[in-house]
Amino acid sequence: MRVLGIETSCDETAAAIVTHEGEVLSNVVASQIPVHKKYGGVVPELASRAHLEAILPVIDEALSRAKTTRESIDCVAVTKGPGLIGALMVGVHTAKALAYSLDKKLVGVHHIEAHLAAVRLWDLDDPNPADVSYPHVALAVSGGHTALYQVNGPGDVHQLGQTLDDAAGEAYDKVATMLGLGYPGGQVIDDHAKTGDPNAIQFPRAWLGKRHDDFSFSGLKTSVRYHLRNHGVPTGQALYDLCASFQEAVVHVLAKKTLRAAARCGVRDVVAAGGVAANSRLRHVLRERAQDMRPALNVHIPPIRFCTDNAAMIAGLGAWYLQNGIHSDLLTLDASAGLPIPSPCEP
Ligand code: KG4
Ligand code: ZN
């Protein structure tokens, strides 16, 4: 079975072809970063227009790279939410039109659930998919979301906690803007931090007492703002030190809360996914500390190209739903800006 996945929830227009075994045959992502960069964040109306221009060429490219045709796919899977409503509608209505005209099945997929399921994808560059047991604890950490889940099985996801204010990626992007490092800021802060001292500045960590599975990053962001007001925007080594110190505060909290939740839930496997799971320090710290736990925990993080927004994760989860007899109604499937998780494929 071959599934065409379509993702347009934010600022990436993406399409991919994935088999029912989770093999990614193609994965095309058209980034809109140049469109939004000068505004320091995503402008929803510009995002919708850019999706409209890119969507059909991106789908054609995904089909061509997978050496397949529209007619020979079995199903169209699309992100139905959460995300920017105008952006989502471009993907959902394209998927509906394709499914209707080609007489194919249609599956609406929850974006965050797809991030978590990306861990089972594989391709020729990474041919060994993670062997993740259920239940496991998963950290979804991106520009729009930071939350912890207990995943009992595909389609059976229970939220343990979430950010009370900013998402971790949002904090990265806002701090990068304050430092004049451009948008988005995650990768550049990650790069600068590699030559910085993570203990140079003690930024606050929000443990939140009894809300042990929730997160908060707005205090950290404000603390960076005050530091810059008092000391000015640093350059050179002092900039690298600030990036490393900020990053350490984010990563320390994410890793500790995730592993603590896993130990409390009695699971052996931990998944981290979403754009911030591309972060080199988070990947390292999670793996290192999981090995020190007794019993040791197994950490699974998708390859970076499946962490940041992509359509392979949408197609992969869509294939799973279809195999289990779940698909959406062509007439009533619609985009929804904010959806709760879990998401059985109700219309
Ligand atoms: O999952 P994603 O591509 O889109 C959303 O669903 O939000 O995540 C984008 C976020 C951005 O905030 C970006 O700065 C962050 O992921 N990001 C990173 C890294 N690469 C991307 N954050 C930290 N370190 C990175 N290497
Ligand atoms: Zn995402």
Short mmCIF file of N, CA and C in Angstrom, two decimals, residues 80 110 113 149-150 153-159 321 339-346:
data_model
loop_
_atom_site.label_atom_id
_atom_site.label_comp_id
_atom_site.label_asym_id
_atom_site.label_seq_id
_atom_site.Cartn_x
_atom_site.Cartn_y
_atom_site.Cartn_z
N LYS A 80 -5.14 17.42 9.47
CA LYS A 80 -6.42 18.15 9.61
C LYS A 80 -6.32 19.19 10.73
N HIS A 110 -3.92 13.88 12.94
CA HIS A 110 -3.55 14.87 13.95
C HIS A 110 -2.04 15.13 13.86
N GLU A 113 0.17 13.86 16.87
CA GLU A 113 0.20 12.39 16.90
C GLU A 113 1.12 11.88 15.79
N TYR A 149 3.25 12.83 26.70
CA TYR A 149 2.14 11.90 26.50
C TYR A 149 2.54 10.51 26.98
N GLN A 150 1.53 9.75 27.41
CA GLN A 150 1.72 8.30 27.50
C GLN A 150 1.04 7.72 26.28
N GLY A 153 -0.72 2.99 22.34
CA GLY A 153 -0.72 2.33 21.04
C GLY A 153 -1.03 3.40 20.01
N PRO A 154 -0.83 3.09 18.72
CA PRO A 154 -1.21 4.10 17.72
C PRO A 154 -2.69 4.44 17.89
N GLY A 155 -3.01 5.72 17.93
CA GLY A 155 -4.41 6.11 18.10
C GLY A 155 -4.87 6.10 19.55
N ASP A 156 -4.00 5.76 20.48
CA ASP A 156 -4.38 5.72 21.90
C ASP A 156 -3.32 6.50 22.69
N VAL A 157 -3.53 7.80 22.76
CA VAL A 157 -2.52 8.71 23.30
C VAL A 157 -3.14 9.52 24.44
N HIS A 158 -2.49 9.49 25.61
CA HIS A 158 -3.02 10.18 26.79
C HIS A 158 -2.05 11.30 27.19
N GLN A 159 -2.56 12.53 27.23
CA GLN A 159 -1.67 13.66 27.57
C GLN A 159 -1.40 13.70 29.07
N TYR A 321 -3.69 4.08 10.23
CA TYR A 321 -5.14 4.20 10.41
C TYR A 321 -5.89 3.38 9.37
N LEU A 339 -7.09 20.98 17.83
CA LEU A 339 -7.75 19.69 18.07
C LEU A 339 -7.18 19.06 19.33
N PRO A 340 -7.98 18.38 20.13
CA PRO A 340 -7.38 17.62 21.23
C PRO A 340 -6.75 16.35 20.69
N ILE A 341 -5.80 15.81 21.42
CA ILE A 341 -5.22 14.53 21.09
C ILE A 341 -5.75 13.56 22.15
N PRO A 342 -6.07 12.31 21.94
CA PRO A 342 -5.90 11.56 20.71
C PRO A 342 -6.95 11.88 19.66
N SER A 343 -6.71 11.40 18.46
CA SER A 343 -7.57 11.77 17.35
C SER A 343 -8.01 10.56 16.55
N PRO A 344 -8.94 9.80 17.02
CA PRO A 344 -9.49 8.81 16.11
C PRO A 344 -10.02 9.55 14.90
N CYS A 345 -9.95 8.96 13.73
CA CYS A 345 -10.20 9.72 12.50
C CYS A 345 -11.67 10.03 12.30
N GLU A 346 -12.26 10.67 13.28
CA GLU A 346 -13.63 11.13 13.06
C GLU A 346 -13.57 12.27 12.05
#
